[in-house]
mmCIF file of C-alpha atoms in Angstrom:
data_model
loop_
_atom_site.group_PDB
_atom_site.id
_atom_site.type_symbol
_atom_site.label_atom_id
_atom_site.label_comp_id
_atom_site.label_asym_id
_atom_site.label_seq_id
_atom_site.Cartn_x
_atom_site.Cartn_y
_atom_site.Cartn_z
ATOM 1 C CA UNK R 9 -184.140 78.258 -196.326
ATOM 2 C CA UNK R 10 -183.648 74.726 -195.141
ATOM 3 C CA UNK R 11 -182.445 71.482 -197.495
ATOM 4 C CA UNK R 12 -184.535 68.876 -195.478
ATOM 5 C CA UNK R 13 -181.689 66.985 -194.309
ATOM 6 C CA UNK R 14 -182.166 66.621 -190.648
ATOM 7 C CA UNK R 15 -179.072 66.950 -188.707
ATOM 8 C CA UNK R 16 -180.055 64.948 -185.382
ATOM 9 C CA UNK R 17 -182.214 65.116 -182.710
ATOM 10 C CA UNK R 18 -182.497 68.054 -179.712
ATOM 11 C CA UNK R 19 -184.268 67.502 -176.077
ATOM 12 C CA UNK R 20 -187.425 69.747 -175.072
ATOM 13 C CA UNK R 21 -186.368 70.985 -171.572
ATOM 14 C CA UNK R 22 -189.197 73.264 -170.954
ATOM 15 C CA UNK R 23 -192.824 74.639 -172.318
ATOM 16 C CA UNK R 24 -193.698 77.664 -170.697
ATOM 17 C CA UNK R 25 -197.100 79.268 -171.388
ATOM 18 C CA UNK R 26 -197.005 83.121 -172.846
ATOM 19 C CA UNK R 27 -200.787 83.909 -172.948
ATOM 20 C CA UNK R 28 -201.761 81.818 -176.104
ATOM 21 C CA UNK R 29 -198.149 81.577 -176.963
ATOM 22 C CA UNK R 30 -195.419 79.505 -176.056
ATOM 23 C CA UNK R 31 -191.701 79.723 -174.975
ATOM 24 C CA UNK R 32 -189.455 76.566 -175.802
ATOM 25 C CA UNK R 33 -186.327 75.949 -174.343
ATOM 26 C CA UNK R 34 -184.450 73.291 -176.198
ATOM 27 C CA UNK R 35 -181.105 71.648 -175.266
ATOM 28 C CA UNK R 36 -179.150 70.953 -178.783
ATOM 29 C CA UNK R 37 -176.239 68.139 -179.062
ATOM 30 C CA UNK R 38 -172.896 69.199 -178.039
ATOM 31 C CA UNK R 39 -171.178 71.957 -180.424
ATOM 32 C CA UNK R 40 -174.684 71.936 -182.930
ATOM 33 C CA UNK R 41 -175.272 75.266 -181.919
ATOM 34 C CA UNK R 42 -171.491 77.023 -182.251
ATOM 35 C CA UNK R 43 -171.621 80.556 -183.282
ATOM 36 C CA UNK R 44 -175.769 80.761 -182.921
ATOM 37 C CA UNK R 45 -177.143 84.528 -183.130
ATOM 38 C CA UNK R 46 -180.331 85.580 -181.904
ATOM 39 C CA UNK R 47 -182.956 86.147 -184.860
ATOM 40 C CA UNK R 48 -181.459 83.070 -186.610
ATOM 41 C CA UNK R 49 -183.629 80.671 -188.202
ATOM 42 C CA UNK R 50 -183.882 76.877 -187.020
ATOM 43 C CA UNK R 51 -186.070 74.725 -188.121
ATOM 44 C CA UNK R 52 -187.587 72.351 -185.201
ATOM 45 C CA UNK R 53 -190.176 69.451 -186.546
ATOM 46 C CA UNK R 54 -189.686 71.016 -190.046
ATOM 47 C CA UNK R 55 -191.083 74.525 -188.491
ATOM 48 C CA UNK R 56 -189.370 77.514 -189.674
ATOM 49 C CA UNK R 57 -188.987 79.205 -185.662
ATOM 50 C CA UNK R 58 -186.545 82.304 -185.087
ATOM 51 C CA UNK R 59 -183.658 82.167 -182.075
ATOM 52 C CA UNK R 60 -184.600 84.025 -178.614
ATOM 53 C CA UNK R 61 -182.119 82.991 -176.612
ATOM 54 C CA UNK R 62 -178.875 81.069 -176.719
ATOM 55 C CA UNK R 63 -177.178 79.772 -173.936
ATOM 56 C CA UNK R 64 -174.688 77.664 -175.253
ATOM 57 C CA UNK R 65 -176.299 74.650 -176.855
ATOM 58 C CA UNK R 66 -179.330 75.427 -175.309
ATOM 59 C CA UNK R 67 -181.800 77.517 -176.801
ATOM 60 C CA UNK R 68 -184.942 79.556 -176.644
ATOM 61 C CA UNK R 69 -187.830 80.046 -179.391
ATOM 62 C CA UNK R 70 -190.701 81.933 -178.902
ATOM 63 C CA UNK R 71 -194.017 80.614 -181.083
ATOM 64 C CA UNK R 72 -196.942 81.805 -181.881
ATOM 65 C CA UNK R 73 -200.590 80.420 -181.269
ATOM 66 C CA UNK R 74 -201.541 80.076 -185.006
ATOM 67 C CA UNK R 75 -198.287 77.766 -185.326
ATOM 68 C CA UNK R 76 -199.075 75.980 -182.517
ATOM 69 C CA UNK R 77 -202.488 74.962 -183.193
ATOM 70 C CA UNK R 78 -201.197 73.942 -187.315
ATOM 71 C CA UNK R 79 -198.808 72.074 -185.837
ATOM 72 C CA UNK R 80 -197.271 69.221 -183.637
ATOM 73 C CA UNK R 81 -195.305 72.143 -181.280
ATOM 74 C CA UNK R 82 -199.218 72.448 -179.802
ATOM 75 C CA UNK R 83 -198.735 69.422 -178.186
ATOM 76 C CA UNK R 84 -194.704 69.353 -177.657
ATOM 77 C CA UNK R 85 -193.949 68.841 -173.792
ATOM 78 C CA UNK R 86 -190.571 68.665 -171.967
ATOM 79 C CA UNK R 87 -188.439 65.684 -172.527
ATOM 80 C CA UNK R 88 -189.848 65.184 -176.302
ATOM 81 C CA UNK R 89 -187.075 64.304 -179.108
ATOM 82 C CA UNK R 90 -187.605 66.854 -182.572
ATOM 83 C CA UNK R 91 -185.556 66.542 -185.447
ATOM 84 C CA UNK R 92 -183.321 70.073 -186.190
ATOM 85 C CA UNK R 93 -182.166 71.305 -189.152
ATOM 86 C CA UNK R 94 -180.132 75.079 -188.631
ATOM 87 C CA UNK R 95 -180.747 77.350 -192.044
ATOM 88 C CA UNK R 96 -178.666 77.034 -195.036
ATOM 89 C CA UNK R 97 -175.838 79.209 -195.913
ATOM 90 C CA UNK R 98 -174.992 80.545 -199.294
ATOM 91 C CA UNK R 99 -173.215 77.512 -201.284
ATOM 92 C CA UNK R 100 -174.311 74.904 -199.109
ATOM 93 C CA UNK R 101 -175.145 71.370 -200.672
ATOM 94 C CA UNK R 102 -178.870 70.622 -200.876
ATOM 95 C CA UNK R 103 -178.705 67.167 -200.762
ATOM 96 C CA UNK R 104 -182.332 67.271 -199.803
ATOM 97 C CA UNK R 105 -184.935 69.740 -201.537
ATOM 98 C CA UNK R 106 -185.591 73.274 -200.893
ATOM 99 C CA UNK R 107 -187.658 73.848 -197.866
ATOM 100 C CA UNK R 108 -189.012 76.873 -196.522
ATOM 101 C CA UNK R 109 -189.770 75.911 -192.972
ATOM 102 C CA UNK R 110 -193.649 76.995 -193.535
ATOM 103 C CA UNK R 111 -196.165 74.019 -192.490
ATOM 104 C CA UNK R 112 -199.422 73.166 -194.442
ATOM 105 C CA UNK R 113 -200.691 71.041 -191.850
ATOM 106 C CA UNK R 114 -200.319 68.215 -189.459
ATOM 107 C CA UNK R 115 -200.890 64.749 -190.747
ATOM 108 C CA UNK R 116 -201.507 61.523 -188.774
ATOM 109 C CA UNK R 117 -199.700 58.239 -188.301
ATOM 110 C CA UNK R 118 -201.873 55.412 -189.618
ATOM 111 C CA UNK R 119 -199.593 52.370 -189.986
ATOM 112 C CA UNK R 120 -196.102 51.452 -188.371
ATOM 113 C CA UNK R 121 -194.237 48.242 -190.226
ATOM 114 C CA UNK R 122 -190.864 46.704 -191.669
ATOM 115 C CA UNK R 123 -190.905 45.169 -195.264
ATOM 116 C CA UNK R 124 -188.239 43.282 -196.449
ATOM 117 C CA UNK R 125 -185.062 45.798 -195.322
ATOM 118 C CA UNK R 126 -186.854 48.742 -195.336
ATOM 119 C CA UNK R 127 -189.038 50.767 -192.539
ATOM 120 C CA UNK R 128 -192.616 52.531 -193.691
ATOM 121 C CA UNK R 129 -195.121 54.867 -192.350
ATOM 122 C CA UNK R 130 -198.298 55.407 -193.649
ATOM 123 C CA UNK R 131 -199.705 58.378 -192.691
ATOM 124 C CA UNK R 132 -203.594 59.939 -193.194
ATOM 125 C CA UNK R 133 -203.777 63.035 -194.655
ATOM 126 C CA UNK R 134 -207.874 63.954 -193.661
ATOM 127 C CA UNK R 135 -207.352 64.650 -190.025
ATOM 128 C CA UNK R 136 -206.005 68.084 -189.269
ATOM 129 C CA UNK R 137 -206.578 68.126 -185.258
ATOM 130 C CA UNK R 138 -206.209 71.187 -184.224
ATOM 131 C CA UNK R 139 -208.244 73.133 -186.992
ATOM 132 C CA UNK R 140 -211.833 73.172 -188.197
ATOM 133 C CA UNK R 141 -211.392 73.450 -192.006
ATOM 134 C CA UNK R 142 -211.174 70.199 -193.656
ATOM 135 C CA UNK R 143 -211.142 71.895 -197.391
ATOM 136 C CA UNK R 144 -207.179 72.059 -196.017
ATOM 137 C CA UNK R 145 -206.964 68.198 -196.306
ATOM 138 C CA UNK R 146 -207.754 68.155 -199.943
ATOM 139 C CA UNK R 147 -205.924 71.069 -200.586
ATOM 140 C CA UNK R 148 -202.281 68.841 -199.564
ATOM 141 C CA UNK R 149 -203.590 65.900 -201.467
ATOM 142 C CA UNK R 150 -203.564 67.585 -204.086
ATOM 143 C CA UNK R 151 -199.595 68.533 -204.332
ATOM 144 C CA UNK R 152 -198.928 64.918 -203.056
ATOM 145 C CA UNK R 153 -197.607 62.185 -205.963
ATOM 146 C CA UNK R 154 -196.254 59.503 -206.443
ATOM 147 C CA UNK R 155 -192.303 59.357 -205.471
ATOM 148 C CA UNK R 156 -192.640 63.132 -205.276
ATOM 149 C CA UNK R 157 -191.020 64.704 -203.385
ATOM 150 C CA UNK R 158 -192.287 65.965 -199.435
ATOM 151 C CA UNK R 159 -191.040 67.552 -196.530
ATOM 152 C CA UNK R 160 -192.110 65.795 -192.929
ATOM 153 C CA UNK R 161 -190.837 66.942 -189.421
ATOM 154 C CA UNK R 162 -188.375 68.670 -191.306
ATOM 155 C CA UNK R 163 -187.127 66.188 -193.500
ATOM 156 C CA UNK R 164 -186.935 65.774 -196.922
ATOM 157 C CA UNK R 165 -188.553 62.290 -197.931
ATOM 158 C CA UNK R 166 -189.876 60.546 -201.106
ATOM 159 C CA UNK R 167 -193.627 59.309 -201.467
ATOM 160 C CA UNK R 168 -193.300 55.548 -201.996
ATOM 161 C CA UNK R 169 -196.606 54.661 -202.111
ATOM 162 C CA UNK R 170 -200.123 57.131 -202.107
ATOM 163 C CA UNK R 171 -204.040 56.336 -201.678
ATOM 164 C CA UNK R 172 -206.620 58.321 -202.122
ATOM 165 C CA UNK R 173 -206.331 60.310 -198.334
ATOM 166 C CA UNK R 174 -202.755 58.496 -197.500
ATOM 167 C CA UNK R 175 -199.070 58.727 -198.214
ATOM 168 C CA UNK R 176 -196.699 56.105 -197.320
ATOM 169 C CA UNK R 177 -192.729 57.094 -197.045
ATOM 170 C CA UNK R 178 -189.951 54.188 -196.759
ATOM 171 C CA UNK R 179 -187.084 54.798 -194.302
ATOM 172 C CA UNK R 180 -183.428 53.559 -194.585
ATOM 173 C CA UNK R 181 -181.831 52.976 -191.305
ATOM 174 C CA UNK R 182 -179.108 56.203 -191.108
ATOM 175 C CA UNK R 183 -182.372 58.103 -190.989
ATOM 176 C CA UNK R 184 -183.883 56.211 -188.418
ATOM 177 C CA UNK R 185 -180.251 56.901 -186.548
ATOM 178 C CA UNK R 186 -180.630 60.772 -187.080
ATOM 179 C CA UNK R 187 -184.606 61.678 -186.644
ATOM 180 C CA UNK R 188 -187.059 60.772 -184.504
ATOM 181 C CA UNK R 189 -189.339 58.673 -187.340
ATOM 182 C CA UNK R 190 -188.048 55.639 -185.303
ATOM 183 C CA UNK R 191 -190.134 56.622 -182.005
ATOM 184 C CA UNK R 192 -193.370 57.551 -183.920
ATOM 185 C CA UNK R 193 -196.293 55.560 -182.958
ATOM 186 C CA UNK R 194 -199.968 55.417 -184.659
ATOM 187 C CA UNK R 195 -201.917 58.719 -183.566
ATOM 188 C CA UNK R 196 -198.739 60.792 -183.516
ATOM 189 C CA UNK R 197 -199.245 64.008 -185.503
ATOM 190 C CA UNK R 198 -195.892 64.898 -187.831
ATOM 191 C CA UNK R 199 -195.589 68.278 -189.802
ATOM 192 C CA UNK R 200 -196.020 68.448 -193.505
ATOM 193 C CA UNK R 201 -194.581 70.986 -196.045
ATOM 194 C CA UNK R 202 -195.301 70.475 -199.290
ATOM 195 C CA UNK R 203 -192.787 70.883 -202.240
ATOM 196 C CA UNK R 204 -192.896 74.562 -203.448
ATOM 197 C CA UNK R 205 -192.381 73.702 -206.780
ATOM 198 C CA UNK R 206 -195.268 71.369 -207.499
ATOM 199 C CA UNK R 207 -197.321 73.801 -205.648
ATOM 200 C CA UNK R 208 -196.965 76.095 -208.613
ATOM 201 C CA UNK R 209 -197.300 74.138 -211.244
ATOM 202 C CA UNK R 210 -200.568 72.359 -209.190
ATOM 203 C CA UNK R 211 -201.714 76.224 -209.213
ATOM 204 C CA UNK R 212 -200.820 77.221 -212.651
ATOM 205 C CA UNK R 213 -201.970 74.057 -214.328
ATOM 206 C CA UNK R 214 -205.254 74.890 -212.377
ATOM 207 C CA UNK R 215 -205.508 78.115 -212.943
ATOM 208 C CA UNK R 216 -205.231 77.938 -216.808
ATOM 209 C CA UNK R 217 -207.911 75.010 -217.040
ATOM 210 C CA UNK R 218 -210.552 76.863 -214.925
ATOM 211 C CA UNK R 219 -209.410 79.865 -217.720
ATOM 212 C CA UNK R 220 -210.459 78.009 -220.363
ATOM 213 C CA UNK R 221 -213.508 76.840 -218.650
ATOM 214 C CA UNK R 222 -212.094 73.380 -218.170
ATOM 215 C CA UNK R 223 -213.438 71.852 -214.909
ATOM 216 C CA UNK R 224 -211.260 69.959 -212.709
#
Protein backbone atom coordinates (compact mmCIF):
# COMPACT_ATOMS: atom_id res chain seq x y z
CA UNK A 1 0.00 0.00 0.00
CA UNK A 2 1.25 3.43 -0.87
CA UNK A 3 -0.41 7.06 0.39
CA UNK A 4 0.53 8.96 -2.88
CA UNK A 5 2.76 11.31 -1.29
CA UNK A 6 5.89 11.23 -3.29
CA UNK A 7 8.95 11.40 -1.27
CA UNK A 8 11.54 12.84 -3.96
CA UNK A 9 13.07 11.97 -6.92
CA UNK A 10 15.70 8.78 -7.71
CA UNK A 11 18.25 8.61 -10.88
CA UNK A 12 17.87 5.66 -13.56
CA UNK A 13 21.50 4.36 -13.76
CA UNK A 14 20.90 1.48 -15.98
CA UNK A 15 18.15 -0.51 -18.31
CA UNK A 16 19.29 -3.79 -19.03
CA UNK A 17 17.25 -6.02 -21.38
CA UNK A 18 16.00 -9.61 -19.80
CA UNK A 19 14.33 -11.18 -22.92
CA UNK A 20 11.04 -9.07 -22.98
CA UNK A 21 11.76 -7.98 -19.49
CA UNK A 22 13.71 -5.46 -17.94
CA UNK A 23 16.25 -4.97 -15.05
CA UNK A 24 16.41 -1.35 -13.46
CA UNK A 25 19.04 -0.21 -11.44
CA UNK A 26 18.12 2.95 -9.65
CA UNK A 27 20.35 5.18 -7.46
CA UNK A 28 17.96 6.60 -4.46
CA UNK A 29 18.90 9.98 -2.43
CA UNK A 30 21.24 9.58 0.35
CA UNK A 31 19.81 7.48 3.48
CA UNK A 32 16.07 6.97 1.41
CA UNK A 33 16.77 3.52 1.25
CA UNK A 34 18.06 2.65 5.13
CA UNK A 35 17.10 -0.72 6.26
CA UNK A 36 15.70 -1.84 2.50
CA UNK A 37 14.96 -5.78 2.25
CA UNK A 38 14.75 -7.60 -0.82
CA UNK A 39 10.98 -8.45 -1.80
CA UNK A 40 9.99 -4.98 -0.48
CA UNK A 41 7.61 -2.97 -2.30
CA UNK A 42 8.55 0.56 -3.89
CA UNK A 43 6.62 2.28 -5.88
CA UNK A 44 8.62 4.00 -8.96
CA UNK A 45 6.29 6.39 -11.37
CA UNK A 46 3.33 5.28 -9.15
CA UNK A 47 4.19 1.43 -10.20
CA UNK A 48 3.85 -1.00 -7.50
CA UNK A 49 7.67 -2.92 -8.41
CA UNK A 50 9.24 -5.46 -5.77
CA UNK A 51 13.18 -4.98 -4.48
CA UNK A 52 15.95 -7.30 -6.29
CA UNK A 53 18.79 -5.94 -5.16
CA UNK A 54 20.04 -3.37 -2.70
CA UNK A 55 23.26 -1.99 -2.64
CA UNK A 56 23.09 0.71 -0.39
CA UNK A 57 20.94 3.44 -1.87
CA UNK A 58 21.08 1.89 -4.99
CA UNK A 59 18.71 -0.54 -6.07
CA UNK A 60 17.56 -3.21 -8.44
CA UNK A 61 13.86 -4.06 -9.75
CA UNK A 62 13.12 -6.55 -12.05
CA UNK A 63 9.74 -5.79 -14.39
CA UNK A 64 7.80 -7.50 -16.37
CA UNK A 65 6.82 -7.00 -20.16
CA UNK A 66 3.03 -6.53 -19.56
CA UNK A 67 4.08 -3.56 -17.09
CA UNK A 68 6.29 -2.24 -19.35
CA UNK A 69 4.24 -1.92 -22.32
CA UNK A 70 1.02 -0.28 -19.74
CA UNK A 71 3.35 1.91 -18.67
CA UNK A 72 5.97 4.82 -18.88
CA UNK A 73 8.95 2.19 -17.42
CA UNK A 74 8.66 0.92 -21.41
CA UNK A 75 10.31 3.82 -22.34
CA UNK A 76 12.47 4.71 -19.02
CA UNK A 77 16.30 5.02 -20.05
CA UNK A 78 19.36 5.75 -17.85
CA UNK A 79 19.72 9.16 -16.44
CA UNK A 80 15.70 9.68 -16.26
CA UNK A 81 14.30 11.39 -12.87
CA UNK A 82 10.95 9.11 -11.33
CA UNK A 83 9.20 10.11 -8.42
CA UNK A 84 9.48 7.22 -5.32
CA UNK A 85 7.28 6.54 -2.81
CA UNK A 86 8.64 3.26 -0.34
CA UNK A 87 5.30 1.23 1.04
CA UNK A 88 3.45 2.25 4.02
CA UNK A 89 3.85 0.82 7.38
CA UNK A 90 1.14 0.01 9.82
CA UNK A 91 0.05 3.52 11.49
CA UNK A 92 1.55 5.63 9.03
CA UNK A 93 -0.25 9.02 8.11
CA UNK A 94 -1.99 8.97 4.73
CA UNK A 95 -1.85 12.35 4.02
CA UNK A 96 -2.49 11.39 0.45
CA UNK A 97 -5.14 8.58 -0.56
CA UNK A 98 -4.80 4.95 -0.58
CA UNK A 99 -2.91 3.67 -3.51
CA UNK A 100 -2.23 0.32 -4.54
CA UNK A 101 0.68 0.77 -6.89
CA UNK A 102 -1.45 -1.07 -9.83
CA UNK A 103 -1.57 1.19 -13.17
CA UNK A 104 -4.72 1.50 -15.45
CA UNK A 105 -2.91 3.06 -18.12
CA UNK A 106 -0.60 5.67 -19.42
CA UNK A 107 -2.04 9.03 -20.21
CA UNK A 108 -0.53 11.86 -22.31
CA UNK A 109 0.62 15.40 -21.68
CA UNK A 110 -1.50 17.80 -23.71
CA UNK A 111 -0.91 21.28 -22.26
CA UNK A 112 2.01 22.78 -20.05
CA UNK A 113 1.08 26.47 -18.40
CA UNK A 114 1.16 28.82 -15.19
CA UNK A 115 -2.13 30.63 -14.12
CA UNK A 116 -2.11 33.14 -11.72
CA UNK A 117 0.26 31.28 -8.79
CA UNK A 118 -0.48 28.03 -9.68
CA UNK A 119 1.17 25.34 -12.27
CA UNK A 120 -1.36 22.96 -14.55
CA UNK A 121 -1.17 20.03 -16.77
CA UNK A 122 -3.67 18.94 -18.91
CA UNK A 123 -3.36 15.66 -19.86
CA UNK A 124 -5.43 13.35 -22.72
CA UNK A 125 -6.81 10.43 -21.56
CA UNK A 126 -7.61 8.57 -25.37
CA UNK A 127 -4.09 7.67 -26.23
CA UNK A 128 -2.81 4.56 -24.55
CA UNK A 129 0.60 4.03 -26.68
CA UNK A 130 1.71 1.04 -26.07
CA UNK A 131 -1.63 -1.04 -26.28
CA UNK A 132 -4.23 -1.74 -28.95
CA UNK A 133 -7.50 -1.57 -26.94
CA UNK A 134 -8.94 1.78 -26.83
CA UNK A 135 -12.30 0.48 -24.88
CA UNK A 136 -9.40 1.05 -21.91
CA UNK A 137 -9.60 4.87 -22.50
CA UNK A 138 -13.24 5.07 -21.72
CA UNK A 139 -13.03 2.69 -19.17
CA UNK A 140 -10.60 5.55 -16.89
CA UNK A 141 -12.90 8.30 -17.95
CA UNK A 142 -15.25 6.90 -16.47
CA UNK A 143 -13.81 6.86 -12.64
CA UNK A 144 -12.40 10.40 -13.42
CA UNK A 145 -14.51 13.60 -11.70
CA UNK A 146 -14.41 16.55 -10.93
CA UNK A 147 -11.87 17.45 -7.88
CA UNK A 148 -11.81 13.69 -7.38
CA UNK A 149 -9.40 12.34 -6.35
CA UNK A 150 -6.33 10.48 -8.79
CA UNK A 151 -3.16 8.95 -8.50
CA UNK A 152 -0.35 10.10 -11.33
CA UNK A 153 3.38 8.94 -11.37
CA UNK A 154 2.71 7.96 -8.02
CA UNK A 155 1.22 10.84 -6.60
CA UNK A 156 -1.81 11.59 -5.13
CA UNK A 157 -3.43 14.72 -6.96
CA UNK A 158 -6.89 16.42 -7.24
CA UNK A 159 -8.79 16.85 -10.69
CA UNK A 160 -9.16 20.63 -11.06
CA UNK A 161 -10.66 20.79 -14.14
CA UNK A 162 -12.10 17.63 -16.67
CA UNK A 163 -13.36 17.52 -20.49
CA UNK A 164 -14.82 15.08 -22.12
CA UNK A 165 -11.24 12.86 -22.95
CA UNK A 166 -9.01 15.32 -20.56
CA UNK A 167 -8.11 15.95 -16.96
CA UNK A 168 -6.33 18.93 -15.84
CA UNK A 169 -4.42 18.80 -12.22
CA UNK A 170 -3.02 22.20 -10.56
CA UNK A 171 0.42 22.00 -8.89
CA UNK A 172 1.68 24.01 -5.84
CA UNK A 173 5.32 24.63 -5.90
CA UNK A 174 6.66 22.06 -2.83
CA UNK A 175 5.42 19.50 -5.31
CA UNK A 176 7.11 20.78 -8.14
CA UNK A 177 10.33 20.72 -5.53
CA UNK A 178 9.72 16.93 -4.75
CA UNK A 179 8.47 15.15 -8.23
CA UNK A 180 9.38 15.31 -11.48
CA UNK A 181 5.83 17.12 -12.82
CA UNK A 182 8.20 20.16 -13.22
CA UNK A 183 10.33 18.46 -16.18
CA UNK A 184 7.24 17.03 -18.04
CA UNK A 185 6.88 18.25 -21.47
CA UNK A 186 3.80 17.76 -24.06
CA UNK A 187 4.00 14.03 -25.45
CA UNK A 188 5.39 12.69 -22.18
CA UNK A 189 3.40 9.63 -21.07
CA UNK A 190 2.70 9.70 -16.95
CA UNK A 191 1.06 6.66 -15.09
CA UNK A 192 -2.48 6.73 -13.92
CA UNK A 193 -4.17 4.80 -11.03
CA UNK A 194 -7.42 5.44 -10.46
CA UNK A 195 -9.05 5.85 -6.94
CA UNK A 196 -10.16 2.35 -5.68
CA UNK A 197 -12.98 3.60 -4.07
CA UNK A 198 -14.86 5.31 -6.87
CA UNK A 199 -14.01 2.34 -8.87
CA UNK A 200 -16.54 0.45 -6.81
CA UNK A 201 -19.09 2.52 -6.49
CA UNK A 202 -18.60 3.36 -10.63
CA UNK A 203 -19.07 -0.64 -10.73
CA UNK A 204 -21.81 -1.11 -8.30
CA UNK A 205 -23.84 1.87 -9.37
CA UNK A 206 -23.43 0.18 -12.87
CA UNK A 207 -24.03 -2.96 -12.11
CA UNK A 208 -27.42 -2.38 -10.33
CA UNK A 209 -28.78 -0.09 -13.29
CA UNK A 210 -27.94 -2.65 -16.05
CA UNK A 211 -29.98 -5.07 -13.20
CA UNK A 212 -32.84 -3.25 -13.48
CA UNK A 213 -32.56 -2.92 -17.14
CA UNK A 214 -31.57 0.70 -16.90
CA UNK A 215 -29.18 1.60 -19.77
CA UNK A 216 -26.28 3.72 -19.19
Amino acid sequence: MFTGIVQGMAQVESCQEMGTNKRLVIQFPENSMDKQQLGASVAINGVCLTVSEVDNDKVSFDVIDTTLALTNLGAIKASDKVNFERAAKMGDEVGGHVMSGHIMCAIEVMQVRTQDDSYRIRFVVKKLAGLSDDSATVDAMRYLFDKGYVGLNGSSLTICDIGEDWIEISLIPETLRLTTFGLLDVGDRVNLEIDSHTQATVDTVERILQQKGISL
